[in-house]
One Martini backbone bead per residue (centre of mass of N, CA, C, O) as a GRO file, in nm:
protein
  193
    1ASP     BB    1   0.049   0.067   0.006
    2ILE     BB    2   0.303   0.204  -0.123
    3PRO     BB    3   0.383   0.477  -0.294
    4TYR     BB    4   0.532   0.491  -0.627
    5PRO     BB    5   0.678   0.660  -0.840
    6PRO     BB    6   0.747   0.600  -1.179
    7GLU     BB    7   0.926   0.871  -1.136
    8ILE     BB    8   1.257   1.017  -1.108
    9THR     BB    9   1.415   1.338  -1.095
   10THR     BB   10   1.723   1.452  -1.166
   11SER     BB   11   1.921   1.493  -1.420
   12LYS     BB   12   1.730   1.250  -1.485
   13PRO     BB   13   1.515   1.013  -1.562
   14LEU     BB   14   1.381   0.762  -1.341
   15SER     BB   15   1.277   0.431  -1.330
   16LEU     BB   16   1.056   0.202  -1.211
   17LEU     BB   17   1.190  -0.147  -1.206
   18GLY     BB   18   1.158  -0.209  -0.887
   19HIS     BB   19   0.971  -0.398  -0.631
   20GLY     BB   20   0.932  -0.444  -0.266
   21LEU     BB   21   1.039  -0.643   0.026
   22THR     BB   22   1.116  -0.666   0.365
   23ASP     BB   23   1.125  -0.981   0.547
   24ILE     BB   24   0.969  -1.207   0.795
   25VAL     BB   25   0.918  -1.547   0.906
   26ILE     BB   26   0.715  -1.632   1.195
   27HIS     BB   27   0.518  -1.869   1.242
   28PHE     BB   28   0.356  -1.779   0.965
   29LEU     BB   29   0.446  -1.477   1.015
   30GLN     BB   30   0.446  -1.173   0.851
   31ILE     BB   31   0.717  -0.934   0.857
   32LYS     BB   32   0.726  -0.602   0.764
   33TYR     BB   33   0.971  -0.351   0.706
   34ASN     BB   34   1.022  -0.282   0.387
   35ALA     BB   35   1.007  -0.081   0.113
   36VAL     BB   36   1.113  -0.121  -0.236
   37GLY     BB   37   1.276   0.101  -0.475
   38ILE     BB   38   1.393   0.084  -0.819
   39TYR     BB   39   1.594   0.323  -0.988
   40LEU     BB   40   1.651   0.371  -1.344
   41GLU     BB   41   1.792   0.413  -1.621
   42LYS     BB   42   1.697   0.339  -1.940
   43GLU     BB   43   1.998   0.268  -2.039
   44ILE     BB   44   2.026  -0.014  -1.913
   45ALA     BB   45   1.944  -0.182  -2.164
   46SER     BB   46   2.222  -0.144  -2.321
   47HIS     BB   47   2.379  -0.319  -2.084
   48LEU     BB   48   2.162  -0.588  -2.132
   49GLY     BB   49   2.170  -0.729  -2.420
   50LYS     BB   50   2.252  -1.037  -2.349
   51TRP     BB   51   1.946  -1.074  -2.203
   52LYS     BB   52   1.780  -1.081  -2.434
   53GLY     BB   53   1.479  -1.288  -2.422
   54LYS     BB   54   1.459  -1.337  -2.134
   55LYS     BB   55   1.310  -1.444  -1.865
   56GLY     BB   56   1.243  -1.346  -1.550
   57ALA     BB   57   1.295  -1.623  -1.411
   58GLU     BB   58   1.582  -1.654  -1.523
   59LEU     BB   59   1.706  -1.388  -1.419
   60ALA     BB   60   1.646  -1.430  -1.110
   61GLU     BB   61   1.867  -1.684  -1.111
   62ASP     BB   62   2.096  -1.472  -1.225
   63ASP     BB   63   2.365  -1.312  -1.087
   64LEU     BB   64   2.496  -1.183  -1.345
   65PHE     BB   65   2.271  -0.988  -1.409
   66PHE     BB   66   2.308  -0.818  -1.144
   67ASP     BB   67   2.601  -0.744  -1.191
   68ASP     BB   68   2.534  -0.574  -1.447
   69ILE     BB   69   2.365  -0.365  -1.301
   70VAL     BB   70   2.577  -0.267  -1.099
   71SER     BB   71   2.805  -0.201  -1.333
   72ALA     BB   72   2.637  -0.003  -1.458
   73PRO     BB   73   2.678   0.337  -1.591
   74VAL     BB   74   2.421   0.426  -1.398
   75GLU     BB   75   2.173   0.570  -1.251
   76LYS     BB   76   2.072   0.524  -0.899
   77ILE     BB   77   1.772   0.447  -0.694
   78PHE     BB   78   1.694   0.389  -0.354
   79ARG     BB   79   1.368   0.335  -0.205
   80ILE     BB   80   1.306   0.332   0.146
   81VAL     BB   81   1.021   0.221   0.329
   82VAL     BB   82   0.883   0.225   0.632
   83ILE     BB   83   0.682  -0.011   0.815
   84LYS     BB   84   0.861  -0.100   1.061
   85GLU     BB   85   0.957  -0.008   1.353
   86ILE     BB   86   1.296   0.105   1.414
   87LYS     BB   87   1.613   0.123   1.474
   88GLY     BB   88   1.875   0.249   1.305
   89SER     BB   89   2.089   0.055   1.423
   90GLN     BB   90   1.968  -0.203   1.303
   91TYR     BB   91   2.007  -0.130   1.008
   92GLY     BB   92   2.311  -0.067   1.021
   93VAL     BB   93   2.400  -0.354   1.108
   94GLN     BB   94   2.287  -0.506   0.866
   95LEU     BB   95   2.446  -0.356   0.654
   96GLU     BB   96   2.729  -0.403   0.763
   97SER     BB   97   2.724  -0.713   0.762
   98ALA     BB   98   2.659  -0.758   0.460
   99VAL     BB   99   2.901  -0.597   0.345
  100ARG     BB  100   3.132  -0.736   0.493
  101ASP     BB  101   3.078  -1.024   0.389
  102ARG     BB  102   3.112  -0.955   0.087
  103LEU     BB  103   3.401  -0.845   0.107
  104ALA     BB  104   3.536  -1.094   0.237
  105ALA     BB  105   3.462  -1.300   0.004
  106VAL     BB  106   3.657  -1.097  -0.199
  107ASP     BB  107   3.900  -0.965  -0.047
  108LYS     BB  108   3.795  -0.628   0.039
  109TYR     BB  109   3.860  -0.605   0.361
  110GLU     BB  110   3.971  -0.311   0.482
  111GLU     BB  111   4.031  -0.024   0.642
  112GLU     BB  112   3.869   0.161   0.451
  113GLU     BB  113   3.605  -0.004   0.465
  114GLU     BB  114   3.566   0.007   0.769
  115GLU     BB  115   3.543   0.317   0.791
  116ALA     BB  116   3.303   0.354   0.598
  117LEU     BB  117   3.107   0.169   0.757
  118GLU     BB  118   3.113   0.321   1.026
  119LYS     BB  119   2.980   0.580   0.915
  120VAL     BB  120   2.713   0.448   0.841
  121THR     BB  121   2.640   0.342   1.121
  122GLU     BB  122   2.648   0.622   1.261
  123PHE     BB  123   2.425   0.756   1.095
  124PHE     BB  124   2.196   0.547   1.210
  125GLN     BB  125   2.219   0.537   1.524
  126THR     BB  126   2.018   0.810   1.591
  127LYS     BB  127   1.787   0.688   1.450
  128TYR     BB  128   1.427   0.673   1.382
  129PHE     BB  129   1.205   0.433   1.235
  130LYS     BB  130   0.941   0.538   1.126
  131LYS     BB  131   0.670   0.525   0.980
  132ASP     BB  132   0.744   0.645   0.651
  133SER     BB  133   1.019   0.651   0.634
  134VAL     BB  134   1.311   0.767   0.430
  135ILE     BB  135   1.543   0.595   0.226
  136THR     BB  136   1.811   0.723   0.025
  137ILE     BB  137   1.998   0.578  -0.251
  138HIS     BB  138   2.254   0.737  -0.440
  139PHE     BB  139   2.389   0.654  -0.773
  140PRO     BB  140   2.599   0.786  -0.957
  141ALA     BB  141   2.740   0.746  -1.271
  142ALA     BB  142   3.035   0.899  -1.251
  143THR     BB  143   3.060   0.780  -0.950
  144PRO     BB  144   3.179   0.568  -0.672
  145THR     BB  145   2.908   0.662  -0.508
  146ALA     BB  146   2.705   0.745  -0.209
  147GLU     BB  147   2.385   0.884  -0.125
  148ILE     BB  148   2.251   0.931   0.197
  149SER     BB  149   1.909   0.952   0.305
  150PHE     BB  150   1.696   1.089   0.579
  151VAL     BB  151   1.336   1.078   0.642
  152THR     BB  152   1.124   1.220   0.896
  153GLU     BB  153   0.891   1.304   1.090
  154GLY     BB  154   0.980   1.629   1.211
  155LYS     BB  155   1.243   1.620   1.029
  156GLY     BB  156   1.515   1.664   0.877
  157GLU     BB  157   1.744   1.607   0.649
  158ALA     BB  158   1.976   1.342   0.626
  159LYS     BB  159   2.331   1.323   0.527
  160MET     BB  160   2.555   1.114   0.321
  161LYS     BB  161   2.884   0.995   0.211
  162VAL     BB  162   3.011   0.738  -0.001
  163GLU     BB  163   3.368   0.678  -0.115
  164ASN     BB  164   3.378   0.366  -0.127
  165ALA     BB  165   3.362   0.152  -0.386
  166ASN     BB  166   3.321  -0.123  -0.241
  167VAL     BB  167   3.086  -0.039  -0.060
  168VAL     BB  168   2.898   0.061  -0.281
  169GLU     BB  169   2.870  -0.207  -0.430
  170MET     BB  170   2.756  -0.372  -0.177
  171ILE     BB  171   2.503  -0.208  -0.139
  172GLN     BB  172   2.384  -0.285  -0.408
  173LYS     BB  173   2.399  -0.600  -0.352
  174TRP     BB  174   2.197  -0.607  -0.120
  175TYR     BB  175   1.957  -0.539  -0.335
  176LEU     BB  176   2.116  -0.668  -0.625
  177GLY     BB  177   2.217  -0.992  -0.552
  178GLY     BB  178   2.001  -1.178  -0.609
  179SER     BB  179   2.019  -1.455  -0.414
  180ARG     BB  180   2.163  -1.236  -0.188
  181ALA     BB  181   1.935  -1.060  -0.140
  182VAL     BB  182   1.718  -0.893   0.084
  183SER     BB  183   1.496  -0.894  -0.172
  184GLU     BB  184   1.318  -1.111  -0.356
  185THR     BB  185   1.087  -0.932  -0.475
  186THR     BB  186   1.271  -0.722  -0.610
  187VAL     BB  187   1.430  -0.908  -0.796
  188LYS     BB  188   1.186  -1.020  -0.950
  189SER     BB  189   1.075  -0.750  -1.052
  190LEU     BB  190   1.327  -0.664  -1.208
  191ALA     BB  191   1.338  -0.908  -1.398
  192ASP     BB  192   1.055  -0.867  -1.524
  193ASN     BB  193   1.117  -0.555  -1.613
   0.00000   0.00000   0.00000
């Protein structure tokens, strides 16, 4: 029930190409945490030419397809809307753990990555994720950086920039990592679209 505009315009229009949610099932009860919207430049299609003609179900199973989305030099925005209230520190720790594990798996977790991740965790530490709060992660096409912003009712927008390319890549893979992504429904939606 969370509305996502079909397009967001930054320096150019980005289309909503995938949406879903992060959730957990405990004793047959589904707990929804966040709604996720993935916005990409339409030019993404030209970077995914070798996948043309494949069905969404095939693409959803192929992690290499999602690697190509992550590595495509196009602007991306992830819009995450809070459904279930949690402390920002909980989200920060989940993000830190997922990114650290992915970096360690490919032997890219060094001091610089640790420092960059600590800054991200600190950014979320003092936030409280009320229902309908919005986290936006913007990945410009020209630079391997991420701009994270957080907006919640009654407070101004808080922003930070992640400038470590390895950390930026793995934040993208947390949401766009195919079989290892945090939201299976988002991955499937993106593959279908």
